[in-house]
Amino acid sequence: MAKGLAAAKRWDDVSLLFVTASETGCLSEDLGLITMEGVVQQKIKGKIRVLRSIASDIAEMLGMKPGTWIVSHYWLLKQMLGFHHARLLMWWNDPNETQARELELALQDFEENRSVGILVKDDVLRCIVKLVGVYHNKKCEILKNAKKEHDIILHQKRIESDRVTSVNMILEALSEANRTTLRDDRSFTFEVASGLRTMGANRECMKFVQSLINRDVKINLTTLISGQAAAKSEGDKVMVKEIAEIVSRYDKHREKKDML
């Protein structure tokens, strides 16, 4: 019933159903999540306070602490409520720290799921591939502030160590994505190629883009360009030429479409 009401945008009725279910001991997690979605869709004051209250009711029903329930459902909440409301529910109030906190959670979920053989959520893999390079660059900026020669050498070693770790994180996320259909998703393959290229992992970037070409996977032009740039850096003229020919065919096809 709740799904039907939500599909019809009857959010007031969803809220009434939630209240009735709570009072009669018939509350379900699905109903709670749909009600939270309704709160976000409506123009009401104190949305986060209301969302926390609903989360508390759901958690109590399941015998969990509210904070624990929110953390365990973060990726679903992000999908249903949007990033803004999901991060506030997580108490990530400082926008400058949000990416690092989300990446930390993604890496934690990644390791926990892999350790027990559970498929890692697509959103977790996307987060790792997209943010690991961003976070690495931020740390590089901080380390660049070193002025003493000894500190500079030490920080350069730390930057390189972190770069290697970050590249491995992307490759591990890619390996996990190969178990699902995400591996051929256009936005995901772009993020992988772009991330590897940004961190100077040219050989890894070339190998990845080449594998996409060999498997005839549909990819973005920007993904090809990342692979081509990596090939140029490595002096691989054969791959540079191969991608240039593919890009040329891509441009001609696009020109034909524009003429129609």
Short mmCIF file of C-alpha atoms in Angstrom, two decimals:
data_model
loop_
_atom_site.label_atom_id
_atom_site.label_comp_id
_atom_site.label_asym_id
_atom_site.label_seq_id
_atom_site.Cartn_x
_atom_site.Cartn_y
_atom_site.Cartn_z
CA MET A 1 0.00 0.00 0.00
CA ALA A 2 2.79 2.43 0.94
CA LYS A 3 4.55 1.93 -2.41
CA GLY A 4 1.32 2.69 -4.26
CA LEU A 5 0.77 5.86 -2.24
CA ALA A 6 4.38 6.91 -2.84
CA ALA A 7 4.04 6.30 -6.58
CA ALA A 8 1.00 8.61 -6.54
CA LYS A 9 2.94 11.21 -4.50
CA ARG A 10 0.39 10.95 -1.69
CA TRP A 11 2.97 11.67 0.97
CA ASP A 12 0.47 12.85 3.62
CA ASP A 13 -1.27 9.48 3.39
CA VAL A 14 2.10 7.72 3.67
CA SER A 15 2.77 9.65 6.88
CA LEU A 16 -0.65 8.71 8.30
CA LEU A 17 0.01 5.07 7.42
CA PHE A 18 3.34 5.25 9.23
CA VAL A 19 1.72 6.69 12.37
CA THR A 20 -1.00 4.01 12.33
CA ALA A 21 1.54 1.24 11.82
CA SER A 22 3.67 2.56 14.70
CA GLU A 23 0.69 2.72 17.06
CA THR A 24 -0.52 -0.78 16.17
CA GLY A 25 2.87 -2.48 16.19
CA CYS A 26 2.81 -3.11 12.44
CA LEU A 27 5.72 -0.90 11.49
CA SER A 28 8.16 -2.22 8.88
CA GLU A 29 11.53 -0.99 7.72
CA ASP A 30 10.28 -0.53 4.16
CA LEU A 31 7.40 1.65 5.34
CA GLY A 32 9.81 3.71 7.42
CA LEU A 33 12.14 4.27 4.45
CA ILE A 34 9.25 5.29 2.20
CA THR A 35 8.04 7.69 4.88
CA MET A 36 11.52 9.22 5.09
CA GLU A 37 11.48 9.68 1.33
CA GLY A 38 8.14 11.46 1.68
CA VAL A 39 9.56 13.83 4.28
CA VAL A 40 12.30 14.89 1.86
CA GLN A 41 9.78 15.37 -0.96
CA GLN A 42 7.51 17.65 1.07
CA LYS A 43 7.98 21.27 2.04
CA ILE A 44 8.16 20.97 5.81
CA LYS A 45 10.35 22.51 8.49
CA GLY A 46 12.87 20.56 10.51
CA LYS A 47 13.29 17.75 7.99
CA ILE A 48 16.42 16.33 9.60
CA ARG A 49 14.74 16.24 13.01
CA VAL A 50 11.76 14.37 11.54
CA LEU A 51 14.04 11.99 9.63
CA ARG A 52 15.98 11.21 12.81
CA SER A 53 12.73 10.51 14.63
CA ILE A 54 11.61 8.04 11.95
CA ALA A 55 15.04 6.41 11.92
CA SER A 56 14.83 6.05 15.69
CA ASP A 57 11.44 4.32 15.43
CA ILE A 58 12.74 1.90 12.81
CA ALA A 59 15.88 1.14 14.80
CA GLU A 60 13.88 0.55 18.00
CA MET A 61 11.64 -1.90 16.14
CA LEU A 62 14.72 -3.81 14.93
CA GLY A 63 16.46 -3.70 18.31
CA MET A 64 19.22 -1.43 17.04
CA LYS A 65 20.64 1.93 18.04
CA PRO A 66 19.52 4.75 15.71
CA GLY A 67 23.08 5.67 14.76
CA THR A 68 23.95 2.07 13.95
CA TRP A 69 20.90 1.70 11.72
CA ILE A 70 21.67 4.93 9.86
CA VAL A 71 25.29 3.92 9.21
CA SER A 72 24.29 0.44 8.01
CA HIS A 73 21.77 1.96 5.60
CA TYR A 74 23.80 4.98 4.47
CA TRP A 75 24.09 4.01 0.79
CA LEU A 76 20.37 3.26 0.54
CA LEU A 77 19.51 6.48 2.36
CA LYS A 78 21.74 8.39 -0.05
CA GLN A 79 19.82 6.93 -2.99
CA MET A 80 16.39 7.61 -1.50
CA LEU A 81 16.92 10.90 0.31
CA GLY A 82 19.80 12.44 -1.60
CA PHE A 83 23.37 13.08 -0.50
CA HIS A 84 22.55 16.25 1.48
CA HIS A 85 20.07 14.64 3.85
CA ALA A 86 22.03 11.39 4.10
CA ARG A 87 25.23 13.16 5.17
CA LEU A 88 23.39 15.23 7.78
CA LEU A 89 21.85 12.08 9.22
CA MET A 90 25.42 10.79 9.54
CA TRP A 91 26.36 13.99 11.40
CA TRP A 92 28.74 14.96 8.59
CA ASN A 93 27.98 18.62 9.07
CA ASP A 94 31.23 20.06 7.69
CA PRO A 95 31.14 19.98 3.85
CA ASN A 96 34.96 20.14 3.78
CA GLU A 97 35.18 16.79 5.56
CA THR A 98 32.29 15.02 3.88
CA GLN A 99 34.22 13.38 1.03
CA ALA A 100 36.87 12.00 3.35
CA ARG A 101 34.21 10.64 5.72
CA GLU A 102 32.27 9.01 2.90
CA LEU A 103 35.43 7.47 1.46
CA GLU A 104 36.33 6.14 4.90
CA LEU A 105 32.91 4.49 5.20
CA ALA A 106 33.16 3.08 1.66
CA LEU A 107 36.55 1.50 2.37
CA GLN A 108 35.25 0.05 5.62
CA ASP A 109 32.21 -1.49 3.90
CA PHE A 110 34.42 -2.70 1.06
CA GLU A 111 36.73 -4.64 3.37
CA GLU A 112 33.89 -6.01 5.52
CA ASN A 113 31.92 -7.29 2.53
CA ARG A 114 34.92 -8.82 0.81
CA SER A 115 36.01 -10.58 3.98
CA VAL A 116 32.76 -12.55 4.10
CA GLY A 117 32.36 -13.01 0.35
CA ILE A 118 29.45 -10.61 -0.10
CA LEU A 119 29.23 -8.58 -3.32
CA VAL A 120 30.19 -4.98 -2.65
CA LYS A 121 27.47 -2.43 -3.40
CA ASP A 122 27.89 -0.50 -6.65
CA ASP A 123 27.67 2.81 -4.79
CA VAL A 124 30.57 1.77 -2.55
CA LEU A 125 32.74 0.92 -5.56
CA ARG A 126 31.80 4.15 -7.34
CA CYS A 127 32.70 6.14 -4.24
CA ILE A 128 36.13 4.53 -3.90
CA VAL A 129 37.02 4.96 -7.57
CA LYS A 130 35.77 8.55 -7.67
CA LEU A 131 37.05 9.89 -4.35
CA VAL A 132 40.31 8.08 -3.66
CA GLY A 133 42.17 10.27 -6.17
CA VAL A 134 40.48 13.44 -4.94
CA TYR A 135 41.43 12.67 -1.35
CA HIS A 136 45.00 11.82 -2.39
CA ASN A 137 45.36 15.20 -4.13
CA LYS A 138 44.08 17.00 -1.04
CA LYS A 139 46.68 15.27 1.11
CA CYS A 140 49.34 16.21 -1.43
CA GLU A 141 48.40 19.87 -1.12
CA ILE A 142 48.77 19.68 2.65
CA LEU A 143 52.14 17.95 2.44
CA LYS A 144 53.45 20.48 -0.08
CA ASN A 145 53.46 23.11 2.67
CA ALA A 146 56.62 21.59 4.12
CA LYS A 147 59.58 24.00 3.99
CA LYS A 148 62.56 22.23 5.57
CA GLU A 149 64.56 20.00 3.22
CA HIS A 150 64.34 17.02 5.59
CA ASP A 151 60.57 17.44 5.85
CA ILE A 152 60.24 17.81 2.08
CA ILE A 153 62.03 14.51 1.44
CA LEU A 154 59.97 12.77 4.11
CA HIS A 155 56.72 14.16 2.75
CA GLN A 156 57.63 13.20 -0.82
CA LYS A 157 58.05 9.62 0.33
CA ARG A 158 54.70 9.77 2.08
CA ILE A 159 53.03 11.17 -1.03
CA GLU A 160 54.45 8.40 -3.21
CA SER A 161 53.44 5.74 -0.70
CA ASP A 162 49.94 7.18 -0.54
CA ARG A 163 49.79 7.34 -4.35
CA VAL A 164 50.65 3.66 -4.66
CA THR A 165 48.07 2.78 -2.01
CA SER A 166 45.43 4.87 -3.76
CA VAL A 167 46.12 3.25 -7.13
CA ASN A 168 45.82 -0.19 -5.53
CA MET A 169 42.49 0.83 -4.00
CA ILE A 170 41.12 1.68 -7.45
CA LEU A 171 42.42 -1.59 -8.91
CA GLU A 172 40.89 -3.58 -6.05
CA ALA A 173 37.56 -1.81 -6.54
CA LEU A 174 37.79 -2.58 -10.26
CA SER A 175 38.50 -6.23 -9.52
CA GLU A 176 35.38 -6.38 -7.37
CA ALA A 177 33.33 -4.58 -10.04
CA ASN A 178 34.36 -7.28 -12.53
CA ARG A 179 32.03 -9.60 -10.62
CA THR A 180 29.04 -7.43 -11.57
CA THR A 181 27.63 -5.50 -14.54
CA LEU A 182 29.15 -2.31 -13.10
CA ARG A 183 32.47 -3.12 -14.77
CA ASP A 184 31.10 -1.99 -18.15
CA ASP A 185 29.12 1.01 -16.93
CA ARG A 186 30.23 4.09 -18.88
CA SER A 187 30.47 6.48 -15.94
CA PHE A 188 32.31 3.89 -13.86
CA THR A 189 34.86 3.07 -16.56
CA PHE A 190 35.46 6.79 -17.04
CA GLU A 191 36.09 7.28 -13.32
CA VAL A 192 38.53 4.35 -13.27
CA ALA A 193 40.51 5.58 -16.29
CA SER A 194 40.48 9.18 -15.08
CA GLY A 195 41.50 8.21 -11.55
CA LEU A 196 44.41 6.07 -12.70
CA ARG A 197 45.59 8.73 -15.14
CA THR A 198 45.35 11.52 -12.55
CA MET A 199 47.57 9.60 -10.14
CA GLY A 200 50.18 8.85 -12.76
CA ALA A 201 49.32 5.16 -13.06
CA ASN A 202 49.76 5.32 -16.84
CA ARG A 203 50.50 1.66 -17.44
CA GLU A 204 47.48 0.61 -15.40
CA CYS A 205 45.32 3.16 -17.24
CA MET A 206 46.54 1.93 -20.63
CA LYS A 207 45.91 -1.69 -19.73
CA PHE A 208 42.42 -0.90 -18.49
CA VAL A 209 41.36 1.12 -21.53
CA GLN A 210 42.92 -1.47 -23.85
CA SER A 211 40.85 -4.20 -22.16
CA LEU A 212 37.69 -2.17 -22.77
CA ILE A 213 38.59 -1.77 -26.43
CA ASN A 214 39.40 -5.47 -26.81
CA ARG A 215 36.04 -6.43 -25.29
CA ASP A 216 34.25 -3.91 -27.53
CA VAL A 217 32.72 -2.17 -24.51
CA LYS A 218 30.85 1.06 -25.19
CA ILE A 219 32.84 3.81 -23.47
CA ASN A 220 32.89 7.59 -23.30
CA LEU A 221 35.19 9.63 -25.52
CA THR A 222 36.80 11.04 -22.37
CA THR A 223 37.74 7.50 -21.30
CA LEU A 224 39.51 6.97 -24.61
CA ILE A 225 41.30 10.29 -24.27
CA SER A 226 42.55 9.30 -20.79
CA GLY A 227 43.92 6.08 -22.25
CA GLN A 228 45.53 7.94 -25.12
CA ALA A 229 47.17 10.46 -22.79
CA ALA A 230 48.52 7.60 -20.67
CA ALA A 231 49.89 5.89 -23.78
CA LYS A 232 51.63 9.11 -24.86
CA SER A 233 53.24 9.41 -21.43
CA GLU A 234 54.52 5.85 -21.73
CA GLY A 235 55.67 6.32 -25.32
CA ASP A 236 53.36 3.63 -26.66
CA LYS A 237 52.91 4.91 -30.23
CA VAL A 238 50.93 1.85 -31.30
CA MET A 239 48.21 2.42 -28.72
CA VAL A 240 48.19 6.17 -29.33
CA LYS A 241 47.52 5.50 -33.02
CA GLU A 242 44.89 2.86 -32.28
CA ILE A 243 42.92 5.17 -29.98
CA ALA A 244 43.30 8.08 -32.42
CA GLU A 245 41.63 5.97 -35.10
CA ILE A 246 38.78 5.05 -32.74
CA VAL A 247 38.33 8.71 -31.76
CA SER A 248 38.26 9.64 -35.45
CA ARG A 249 35.49 7.13 -36.12
CA TYR A 250 33.66 8.44 -33.08
CA ASP A 251 33.84 12.03 -34.38
CA LYS A 252 32.64 11.02 -37.86
CA HIS A 253 29.71 9.13 -36.36
CA ARG A 254 28.79 12.13 -34.23
CA GLU A 255 28.97 14.45 -37.26
CA LYS A 256 26.55 12.20 -39.15
CA LYS A 257 24.12 12.26 -36.25
CA ASP A 258 24.29 16.08 -36.11
CA MET A 259 23.46 16.26 -39.81
CA LEU A 260 20.27 14.20 -39.40
#
